[in-house]
Coordinates of C-alpha atoms in Angstrom, one line a residue:
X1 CA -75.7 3.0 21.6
X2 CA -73.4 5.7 20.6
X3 CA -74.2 7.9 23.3
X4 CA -74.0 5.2 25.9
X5 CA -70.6 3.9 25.2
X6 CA -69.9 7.9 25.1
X7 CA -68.2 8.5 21.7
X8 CA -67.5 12.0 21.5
X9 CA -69.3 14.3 19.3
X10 CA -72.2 12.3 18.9
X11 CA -75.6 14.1 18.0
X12 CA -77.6 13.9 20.7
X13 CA -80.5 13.4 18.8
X14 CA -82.1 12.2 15.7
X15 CA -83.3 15.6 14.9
X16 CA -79.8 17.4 15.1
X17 CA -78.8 14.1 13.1
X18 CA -80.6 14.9 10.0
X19 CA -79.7 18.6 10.4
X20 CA -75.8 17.9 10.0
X21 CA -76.7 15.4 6.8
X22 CA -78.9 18.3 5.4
X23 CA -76.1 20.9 6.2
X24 CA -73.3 18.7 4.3
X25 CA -75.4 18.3 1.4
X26 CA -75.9 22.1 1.2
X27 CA -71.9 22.2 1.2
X28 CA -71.5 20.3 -1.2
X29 CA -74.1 21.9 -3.5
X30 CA -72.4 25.3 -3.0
X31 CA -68.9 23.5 -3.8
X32 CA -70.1 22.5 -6.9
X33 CA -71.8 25.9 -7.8
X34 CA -68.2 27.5 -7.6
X35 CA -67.0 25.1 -10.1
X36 CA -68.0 26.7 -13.6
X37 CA -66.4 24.8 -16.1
X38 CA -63.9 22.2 -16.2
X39 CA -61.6 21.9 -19.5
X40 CA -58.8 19.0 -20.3
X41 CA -55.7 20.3 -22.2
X42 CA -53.8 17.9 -24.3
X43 CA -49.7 18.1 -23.7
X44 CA -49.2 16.8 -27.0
X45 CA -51.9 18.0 -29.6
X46 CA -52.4 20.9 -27.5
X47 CA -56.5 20.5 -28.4
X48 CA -59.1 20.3 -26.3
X49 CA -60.2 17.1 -24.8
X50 CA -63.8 15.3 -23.4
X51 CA -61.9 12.6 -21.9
X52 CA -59.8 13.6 -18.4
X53 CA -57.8 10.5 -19.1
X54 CA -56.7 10.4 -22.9
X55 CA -57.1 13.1 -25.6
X56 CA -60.0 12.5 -27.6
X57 CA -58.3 13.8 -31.1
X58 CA -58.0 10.9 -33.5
X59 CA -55.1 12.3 -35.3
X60 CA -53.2 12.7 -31.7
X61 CA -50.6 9.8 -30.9
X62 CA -52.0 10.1 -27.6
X63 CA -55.6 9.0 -29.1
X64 CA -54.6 5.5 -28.6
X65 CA -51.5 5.4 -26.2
X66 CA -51.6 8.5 -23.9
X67 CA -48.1 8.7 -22.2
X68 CA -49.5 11.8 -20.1
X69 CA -52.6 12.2 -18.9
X70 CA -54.5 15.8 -20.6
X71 CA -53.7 18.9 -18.1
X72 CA -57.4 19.5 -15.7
X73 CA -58.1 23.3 -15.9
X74 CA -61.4 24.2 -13.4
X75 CA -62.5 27.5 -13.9
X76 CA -64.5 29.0 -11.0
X77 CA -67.4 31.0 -10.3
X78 CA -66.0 34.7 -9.9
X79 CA -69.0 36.4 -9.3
X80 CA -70.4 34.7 -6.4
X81 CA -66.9 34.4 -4.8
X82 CA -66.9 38.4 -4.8
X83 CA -70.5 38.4 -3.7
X84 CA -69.4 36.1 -0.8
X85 CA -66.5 38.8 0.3
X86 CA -68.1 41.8 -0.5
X87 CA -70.7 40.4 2.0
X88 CA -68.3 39.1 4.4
X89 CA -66.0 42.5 4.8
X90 CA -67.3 44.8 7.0
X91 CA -68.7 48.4 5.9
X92 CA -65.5 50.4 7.0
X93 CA -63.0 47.2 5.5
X94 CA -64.2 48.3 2.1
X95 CA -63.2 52.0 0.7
X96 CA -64.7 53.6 -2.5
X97 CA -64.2 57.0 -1.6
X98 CA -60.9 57.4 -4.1
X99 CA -63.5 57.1 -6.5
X100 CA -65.4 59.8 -6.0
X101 CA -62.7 62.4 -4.4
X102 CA -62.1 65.5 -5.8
X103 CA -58.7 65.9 -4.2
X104 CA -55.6 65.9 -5.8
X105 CA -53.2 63.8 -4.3
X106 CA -49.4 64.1 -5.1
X107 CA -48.8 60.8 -2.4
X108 CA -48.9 57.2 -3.3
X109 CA -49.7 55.4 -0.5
X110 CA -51.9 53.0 -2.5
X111 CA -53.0 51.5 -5.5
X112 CA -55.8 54.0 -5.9
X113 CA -52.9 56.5 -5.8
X114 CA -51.4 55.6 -9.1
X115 CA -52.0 56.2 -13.2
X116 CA -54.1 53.0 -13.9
X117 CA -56.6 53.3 -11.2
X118 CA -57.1 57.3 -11.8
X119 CA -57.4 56.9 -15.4
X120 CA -60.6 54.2 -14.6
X121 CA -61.6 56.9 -12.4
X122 CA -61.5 59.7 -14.9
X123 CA -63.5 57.4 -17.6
X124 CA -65.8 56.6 -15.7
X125 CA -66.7 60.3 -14.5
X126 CA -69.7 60.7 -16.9
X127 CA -71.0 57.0 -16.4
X128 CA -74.8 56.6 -14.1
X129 CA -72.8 53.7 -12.2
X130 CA -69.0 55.1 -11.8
X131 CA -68.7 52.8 -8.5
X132 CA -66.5 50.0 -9.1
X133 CA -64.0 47.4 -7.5
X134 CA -60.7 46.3 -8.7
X135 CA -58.6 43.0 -8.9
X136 CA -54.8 42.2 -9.1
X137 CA -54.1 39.1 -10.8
X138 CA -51.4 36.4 -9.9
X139 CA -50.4 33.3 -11.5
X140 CA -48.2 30.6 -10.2
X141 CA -47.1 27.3 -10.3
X142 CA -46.4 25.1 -7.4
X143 CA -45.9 21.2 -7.0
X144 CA -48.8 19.4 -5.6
X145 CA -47.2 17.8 -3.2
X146 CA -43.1 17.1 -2.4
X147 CA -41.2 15.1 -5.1
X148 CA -44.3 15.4 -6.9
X149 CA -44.3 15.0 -10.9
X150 CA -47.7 16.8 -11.1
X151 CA -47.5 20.5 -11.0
X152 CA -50.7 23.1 -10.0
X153 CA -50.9 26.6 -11.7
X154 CA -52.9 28.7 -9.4
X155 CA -55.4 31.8 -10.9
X156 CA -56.1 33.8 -7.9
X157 CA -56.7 37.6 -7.8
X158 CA -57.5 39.9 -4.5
X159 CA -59.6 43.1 -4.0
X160 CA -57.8 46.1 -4.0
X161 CA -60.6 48.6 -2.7
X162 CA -60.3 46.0 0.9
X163 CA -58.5 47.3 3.7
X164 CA -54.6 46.5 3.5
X165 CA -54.0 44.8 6.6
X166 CA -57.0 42.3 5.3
X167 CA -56.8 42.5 1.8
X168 CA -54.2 39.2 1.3
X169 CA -56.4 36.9 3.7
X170 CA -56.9 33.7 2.2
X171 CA -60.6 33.8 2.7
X172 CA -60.7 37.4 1.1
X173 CA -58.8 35.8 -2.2
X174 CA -60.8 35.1 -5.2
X175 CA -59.5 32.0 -6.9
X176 CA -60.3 32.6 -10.6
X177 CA -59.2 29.3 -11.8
X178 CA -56.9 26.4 -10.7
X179 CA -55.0 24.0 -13.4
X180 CA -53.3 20.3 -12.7
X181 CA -51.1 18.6 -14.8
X182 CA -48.3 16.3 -15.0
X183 CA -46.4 18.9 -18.1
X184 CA -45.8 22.3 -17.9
X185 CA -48.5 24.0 -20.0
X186 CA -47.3 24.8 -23.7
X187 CA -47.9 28.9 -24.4
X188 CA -51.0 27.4 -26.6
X189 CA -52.2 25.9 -23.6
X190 CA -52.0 29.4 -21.8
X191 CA -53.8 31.1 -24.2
X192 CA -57.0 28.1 -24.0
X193 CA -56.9 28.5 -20.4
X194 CA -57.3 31.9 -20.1
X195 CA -60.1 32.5 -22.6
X196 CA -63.1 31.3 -20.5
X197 CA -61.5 33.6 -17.5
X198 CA -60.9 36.6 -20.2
X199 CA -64.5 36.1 -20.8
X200 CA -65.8 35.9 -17.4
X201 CA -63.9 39.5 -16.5
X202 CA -65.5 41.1 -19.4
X203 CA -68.9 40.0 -18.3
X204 CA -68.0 41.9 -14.9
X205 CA -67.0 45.1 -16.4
X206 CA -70.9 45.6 -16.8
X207 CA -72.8 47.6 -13.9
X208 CA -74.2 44.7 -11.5
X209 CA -75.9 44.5 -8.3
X210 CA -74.0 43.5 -5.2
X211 CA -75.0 42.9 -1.2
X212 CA -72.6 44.7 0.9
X213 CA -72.4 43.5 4.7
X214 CA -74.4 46.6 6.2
X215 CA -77.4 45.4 4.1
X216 CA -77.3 48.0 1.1
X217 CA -77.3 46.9 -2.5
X218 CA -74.7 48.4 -4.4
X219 CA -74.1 49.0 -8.3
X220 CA -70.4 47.7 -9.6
X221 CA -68.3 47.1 -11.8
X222 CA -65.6 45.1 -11.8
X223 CA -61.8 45.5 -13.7
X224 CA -58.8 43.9 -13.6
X225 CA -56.0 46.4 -13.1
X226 CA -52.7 44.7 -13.4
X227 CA -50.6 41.2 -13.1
X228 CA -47.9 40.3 -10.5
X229 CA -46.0 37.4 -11.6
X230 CA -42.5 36.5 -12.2
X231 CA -40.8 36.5 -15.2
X232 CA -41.0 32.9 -16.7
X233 CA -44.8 33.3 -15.6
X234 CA -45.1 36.4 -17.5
X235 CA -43.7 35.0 -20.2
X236 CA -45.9 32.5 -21.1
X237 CA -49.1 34.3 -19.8
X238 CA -48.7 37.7 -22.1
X239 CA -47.3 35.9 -24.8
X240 CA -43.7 38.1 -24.3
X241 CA -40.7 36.8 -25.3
X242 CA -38.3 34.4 -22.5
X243 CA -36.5 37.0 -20.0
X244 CA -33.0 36.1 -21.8
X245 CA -34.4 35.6 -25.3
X246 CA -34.2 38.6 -27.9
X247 CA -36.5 41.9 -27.0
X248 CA -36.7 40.1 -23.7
X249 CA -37.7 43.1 -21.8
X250 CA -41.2 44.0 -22.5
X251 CA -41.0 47.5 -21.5
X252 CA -38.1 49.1 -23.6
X253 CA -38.0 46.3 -26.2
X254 CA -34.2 46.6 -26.4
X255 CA -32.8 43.5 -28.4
X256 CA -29.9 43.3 -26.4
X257 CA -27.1 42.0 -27.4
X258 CA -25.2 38.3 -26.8
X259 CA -21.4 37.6 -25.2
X260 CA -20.0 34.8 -24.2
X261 CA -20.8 33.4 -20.2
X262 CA -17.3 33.5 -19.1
X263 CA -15.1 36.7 -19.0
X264 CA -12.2 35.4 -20.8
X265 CA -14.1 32.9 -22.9
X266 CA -11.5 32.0 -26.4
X267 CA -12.5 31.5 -29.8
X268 CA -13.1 27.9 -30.2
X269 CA -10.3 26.5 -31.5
X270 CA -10.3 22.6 -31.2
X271 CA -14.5 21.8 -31.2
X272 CA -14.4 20.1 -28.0
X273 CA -15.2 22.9 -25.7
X274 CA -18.0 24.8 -26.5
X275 CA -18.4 28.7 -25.9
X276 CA -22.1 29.4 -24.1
X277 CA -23.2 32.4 -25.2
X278 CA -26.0 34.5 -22.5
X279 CA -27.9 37.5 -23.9
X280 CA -27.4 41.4 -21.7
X281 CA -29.0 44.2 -21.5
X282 CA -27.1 47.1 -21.4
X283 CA -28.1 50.6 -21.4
X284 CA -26.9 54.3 -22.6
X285 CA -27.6 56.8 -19.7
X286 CA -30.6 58.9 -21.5
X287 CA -31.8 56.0 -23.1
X288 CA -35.9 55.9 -22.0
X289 CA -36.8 53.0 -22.0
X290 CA -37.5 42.2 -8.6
X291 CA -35.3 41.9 -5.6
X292 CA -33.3 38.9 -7.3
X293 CA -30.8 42.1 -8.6
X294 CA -29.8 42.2 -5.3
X295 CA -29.5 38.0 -5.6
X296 CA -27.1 38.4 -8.6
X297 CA -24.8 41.1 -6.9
X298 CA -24.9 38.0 -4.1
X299 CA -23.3 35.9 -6.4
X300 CA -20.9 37.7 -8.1
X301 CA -19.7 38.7 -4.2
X302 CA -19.2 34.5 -2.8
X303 CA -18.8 32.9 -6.5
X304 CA -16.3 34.9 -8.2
X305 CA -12.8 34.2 -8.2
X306 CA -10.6 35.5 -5.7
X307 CA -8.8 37.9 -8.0
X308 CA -11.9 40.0 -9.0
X309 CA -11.9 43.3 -7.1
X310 CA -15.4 42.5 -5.7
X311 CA -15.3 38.8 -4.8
X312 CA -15.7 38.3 -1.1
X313 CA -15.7 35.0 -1.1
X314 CA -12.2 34.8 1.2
X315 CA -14.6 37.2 4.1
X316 CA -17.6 35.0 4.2
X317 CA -17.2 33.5 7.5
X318 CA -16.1 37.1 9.0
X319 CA -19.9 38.6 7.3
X320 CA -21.5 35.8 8.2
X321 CA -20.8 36.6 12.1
X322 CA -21.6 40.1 11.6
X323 CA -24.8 39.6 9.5
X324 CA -25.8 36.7 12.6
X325 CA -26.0 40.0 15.1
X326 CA -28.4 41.5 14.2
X327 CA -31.5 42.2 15.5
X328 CA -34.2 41.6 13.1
X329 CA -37.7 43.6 12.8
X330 CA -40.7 41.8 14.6
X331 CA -42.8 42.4 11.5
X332 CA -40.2 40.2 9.6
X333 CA -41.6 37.2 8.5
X334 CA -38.8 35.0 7.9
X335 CA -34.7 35.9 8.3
X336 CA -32.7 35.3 5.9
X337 CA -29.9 32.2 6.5
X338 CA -26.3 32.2 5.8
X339 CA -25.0 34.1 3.3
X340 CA -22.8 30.5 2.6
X341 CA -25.7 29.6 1.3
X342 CA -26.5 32.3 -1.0
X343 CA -27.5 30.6 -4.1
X344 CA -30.6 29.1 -1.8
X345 CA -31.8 32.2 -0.8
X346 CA -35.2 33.0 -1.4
X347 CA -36.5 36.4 -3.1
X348 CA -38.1 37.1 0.7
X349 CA -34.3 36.7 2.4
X350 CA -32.6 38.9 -0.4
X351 CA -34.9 41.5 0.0
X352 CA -34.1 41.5 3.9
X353 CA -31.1 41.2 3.2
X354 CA -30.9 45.0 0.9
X355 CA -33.3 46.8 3.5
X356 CA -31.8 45.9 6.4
X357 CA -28.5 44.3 6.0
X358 CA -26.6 46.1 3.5
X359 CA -24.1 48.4 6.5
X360 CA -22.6 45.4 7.2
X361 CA -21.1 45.4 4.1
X362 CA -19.3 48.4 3.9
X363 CA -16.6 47.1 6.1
X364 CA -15.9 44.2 3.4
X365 CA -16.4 46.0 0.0
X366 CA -14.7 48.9 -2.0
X367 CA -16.3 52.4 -1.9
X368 CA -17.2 52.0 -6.1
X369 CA -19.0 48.7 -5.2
X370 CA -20.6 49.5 -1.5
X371 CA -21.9 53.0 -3.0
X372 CA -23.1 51.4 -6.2
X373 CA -25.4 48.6 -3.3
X374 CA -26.5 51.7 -1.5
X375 CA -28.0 52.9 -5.1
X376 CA -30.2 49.7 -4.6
X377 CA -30.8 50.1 -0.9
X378 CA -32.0 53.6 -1.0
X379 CA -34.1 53.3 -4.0
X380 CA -36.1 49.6 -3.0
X381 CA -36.9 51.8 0.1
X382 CA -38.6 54.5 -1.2
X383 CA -40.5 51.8 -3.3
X384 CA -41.0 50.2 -0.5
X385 CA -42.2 53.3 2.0
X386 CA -46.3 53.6 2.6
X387 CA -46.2 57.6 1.3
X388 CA -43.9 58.2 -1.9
X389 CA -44.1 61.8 -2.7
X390 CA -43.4 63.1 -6.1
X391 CA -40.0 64.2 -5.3
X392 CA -39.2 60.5 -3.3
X393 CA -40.3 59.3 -6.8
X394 CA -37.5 61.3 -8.6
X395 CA -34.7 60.4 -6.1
X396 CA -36.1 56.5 -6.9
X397 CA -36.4 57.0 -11.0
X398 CA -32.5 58.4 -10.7
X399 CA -30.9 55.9 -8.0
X400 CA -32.5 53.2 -9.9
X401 CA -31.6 54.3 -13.2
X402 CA -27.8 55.2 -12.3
X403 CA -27.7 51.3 -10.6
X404 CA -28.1 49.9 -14.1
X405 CA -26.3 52.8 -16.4
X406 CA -23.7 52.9 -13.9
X407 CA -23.2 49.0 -13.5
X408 CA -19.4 49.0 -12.0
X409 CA -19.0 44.8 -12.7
X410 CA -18.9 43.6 -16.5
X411 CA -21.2 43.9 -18.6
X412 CA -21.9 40.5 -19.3
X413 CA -23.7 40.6 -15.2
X414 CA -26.3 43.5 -16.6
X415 CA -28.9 40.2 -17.5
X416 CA -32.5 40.8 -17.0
X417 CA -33.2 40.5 -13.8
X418 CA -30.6 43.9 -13.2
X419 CA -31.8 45.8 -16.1
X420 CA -35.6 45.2 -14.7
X421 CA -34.9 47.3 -11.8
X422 CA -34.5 50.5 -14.5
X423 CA -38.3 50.3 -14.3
X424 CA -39.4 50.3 -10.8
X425 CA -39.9 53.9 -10.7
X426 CA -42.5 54.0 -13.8
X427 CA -44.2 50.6 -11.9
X428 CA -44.6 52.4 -8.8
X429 CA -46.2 55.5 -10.6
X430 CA -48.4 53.7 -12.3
X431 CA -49.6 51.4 -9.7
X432 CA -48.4 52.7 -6.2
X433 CA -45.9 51.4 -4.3
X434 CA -44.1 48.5 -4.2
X435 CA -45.3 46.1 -1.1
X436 CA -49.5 46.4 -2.7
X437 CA -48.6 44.1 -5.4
X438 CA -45.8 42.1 -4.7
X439 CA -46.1 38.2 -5.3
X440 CA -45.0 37.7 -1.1
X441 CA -48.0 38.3 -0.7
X442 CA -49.9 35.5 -2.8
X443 CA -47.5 32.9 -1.7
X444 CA -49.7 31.7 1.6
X445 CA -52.7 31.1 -0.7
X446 CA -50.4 29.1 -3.3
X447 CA -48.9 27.0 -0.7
X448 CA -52.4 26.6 1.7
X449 CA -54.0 25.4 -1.8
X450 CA -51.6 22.6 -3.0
X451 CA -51.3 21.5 1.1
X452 CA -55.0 20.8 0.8
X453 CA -54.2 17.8 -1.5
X454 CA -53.3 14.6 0.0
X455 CA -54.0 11.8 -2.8
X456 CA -51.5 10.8 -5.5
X457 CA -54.6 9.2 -8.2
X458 CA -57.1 11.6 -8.8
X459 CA -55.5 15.3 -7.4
X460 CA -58.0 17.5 -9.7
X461 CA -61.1 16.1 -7.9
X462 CA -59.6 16.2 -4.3
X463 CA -59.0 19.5 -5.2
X464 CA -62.0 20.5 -6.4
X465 CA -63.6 18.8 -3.0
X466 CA -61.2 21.3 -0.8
X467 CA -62.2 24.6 -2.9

């Protein structure tokens, strides 16, 4: 009857029929066998939970009367997602051959190029099975859906031996694990979460058999590399200190120091105004110890007051033409609005905004501040460029390094985000340059992930469904 009122689509026969019922229930068999493991985190006790509804701990208040609902953690199936890509990428998509190279190469021009990936190299030398593939790590939160009270904290990782103009396709991600919940998750939480997926890489260190897509069988390992988050992220994942709390910077472990917010803050003298306090990070030139820098020096240009020697904010409208004539890259993926609207930018519109629009602003600023941008320009770039030399990396370590030593505003502006950028250079020796591991490129996975939910009641199995 179908067919003869000529509904589109139809099968045309009771054979094919059965065929696409058989083929669904194959889908969702392989759907399920992604799933591993799904946990239940409770916000309050922080335990463990059976129940995805209540928390299941007698001694819990929300035993009896759960306010929130436990956090859903699904942990995936790692292995067979890199079996599926390994068998998916075409022979000449996949590189190994850094791995068994005898050259020495001064370049970075990837991530093979740097310390991390050379010293897995080097101990694996004597090994029967020294072939092995690589994964950087990213974790993120996003909200499910817009003006959503639920949040989603995305484990996804990519392959770095894959082919760079490939390598950050959505169907070449592996998506380690994927966590819902109504509460950010406590630091206890964290550390619950990422067990079963700490175990699960372990596993994967060990010499295992994989299909490539020519047909061979090949003999890996498999090692997580590195991390790429932001800050608060980082935070809570490796158990650091907050960004602006004491010994905030992970890498030099300077205390810093505290001074009050405002410039000409006053001792408190009648208890009604309160003096905030913000913790720095100032450096000695000599000492050894992300694009929002660049963000920052936005601010202190179109929110200062007017009598600061740097404050620009009487010239907006005048930069604002200038900046709105130029002529943007075609390989830019999004340009950057109005500078009037500076304190909405996002990390992806500063960064166009150092590497290509920075002349503008010599016209505008004085010499001390305009040179002390180009500092920033000219050292991002190099970071930035697809071959750093050694000698690039020297101009980069000493641009970068003079930025922050040589900070012309107050010091109360050097906060963590500026005194980050002192690091760069040791990041982008260790791990190659910049653009391989910047979070840019796992934000399409994050966003097509929480757009493939479109229920309000039960998000975690929707989701679950879609992966």
């Amino acid at each position: 009857m179908l067919i003869t009122l000529k509904v589109p689509r139809v099968p045309a026969s009771w054979y094919k029929l059965t065929e696409i019922i058989k083929r669904t229930d194959d889908t969702s068999k392989s759907n399920q066998q992604i799933i591993d493991s799904t946990c239940y985190f409770c916000p309050e006790c922080e335990q463990e939970s059976t129940n995805p509804s209540k928390c299941t701990n007698a001694k819990c208040s929300y035993y009896s009367n759960c306010l929130v609902a436990p956090h859903t953690f699904m942990v995936m199936n790692i292995q067979q997602q890199i079996e599926e890509v390994l068998r998916s990428t075409h022979q000449n998509d996949l590189d190994l051959s850094a791995q068994t190279s005898t050259e020495s190469t001064t370049s970075l021009i990837d991530i093979h190029n740097g310390d991390v990936y050379k010293n897995i190299v080097h101990s694996l030398r004597k090994e029967n099975h020294k072939f092995f593939i690589s994964l950087t790590y990213n974790i993120d939160d996003a909200a499910v859906y817009t003006s959503s009270e639920q949040s989603m904290w995305t484990f996804i990782a990519c392959l770095n031996e894959l082919k760079r103009s490939i390598r950050f396709n959505i169907e070449k991600m592996i998506v380690l694990a994927v966590g819902v919940g109504r509460k950010k998750p406590s630091r206890l939480i964290m550390q619950q979460m990422l067990n079963p997926i700490v175990t699960r890489l372990k596993l994967l260190q060990k010499p295992c058999l994989y299909r490539l897509s020519n047909g061979f069988y090949q003999m890996l390992r498999v090692y997580l590399i590195g991390i790429s988050n932001d800050k608060p992220a980082n935070s809570i994942v490796q158990n650091q200190p907050e960004p602006n709390a004491l010994f905030g910077c992970a890498k030099c472990e300077i205390a810093g120091r505290t001074t009050p917010a405002k410039l000409h803050a006053t001792p408190n003298q009648s208890g009604k105004i309160t003096t905030v306090f913000i913790r720095i990070f100032p450096t000695e030139i000599g000492e050894q110890p992300e694009m929002r820098s660049n963000k920052k020096l936005m601010q202190l240009w179109t929110e200062s007051p007017r009598k600061q020697p740097w404050s620009l904010s009487k010239l907006l409208p005048l930069i604002a033409c200038d900046l709105s004539k130029i002529h943007y890259p075609t390989t830019t993926t999004r340009a950057p609005r109005s500078l009037m609207k500076c304190l909405k930018l996002k990390a992806n519109e500063c960064r166009v905004l150092l590497l290509i629009e920075y002349p503008i602003f010599k016209n505008y600023l004085q010499d001390v501040y305009y040179q002390h941008l180009q500092k920033l320009a000219f050292g991002i770039s190099i970071g930035e460029s697809s071959n750093i030399s050694m000698t690039m990396l020297d101009e980069m370590n000493l641009l970068l390094t003079s930025f922050v030593d040589e900070f012309p505003y107050h010091e109360r502006y050097v906060v963590q985000t500026v005194h980050c950028v002192k690091h760069f250079a040791t990041t982008t020796k260790d791990v190659g340059p910049l653009s391989n591991y910047s979070t840019f490129n796992y934000e399409s996975v994050v966003g097509c992930l929480s757009s493939s939910v479109h229920g309000t009641k039960n998000v975690s199995s929707e989701l679950a469904k879609n992966i």
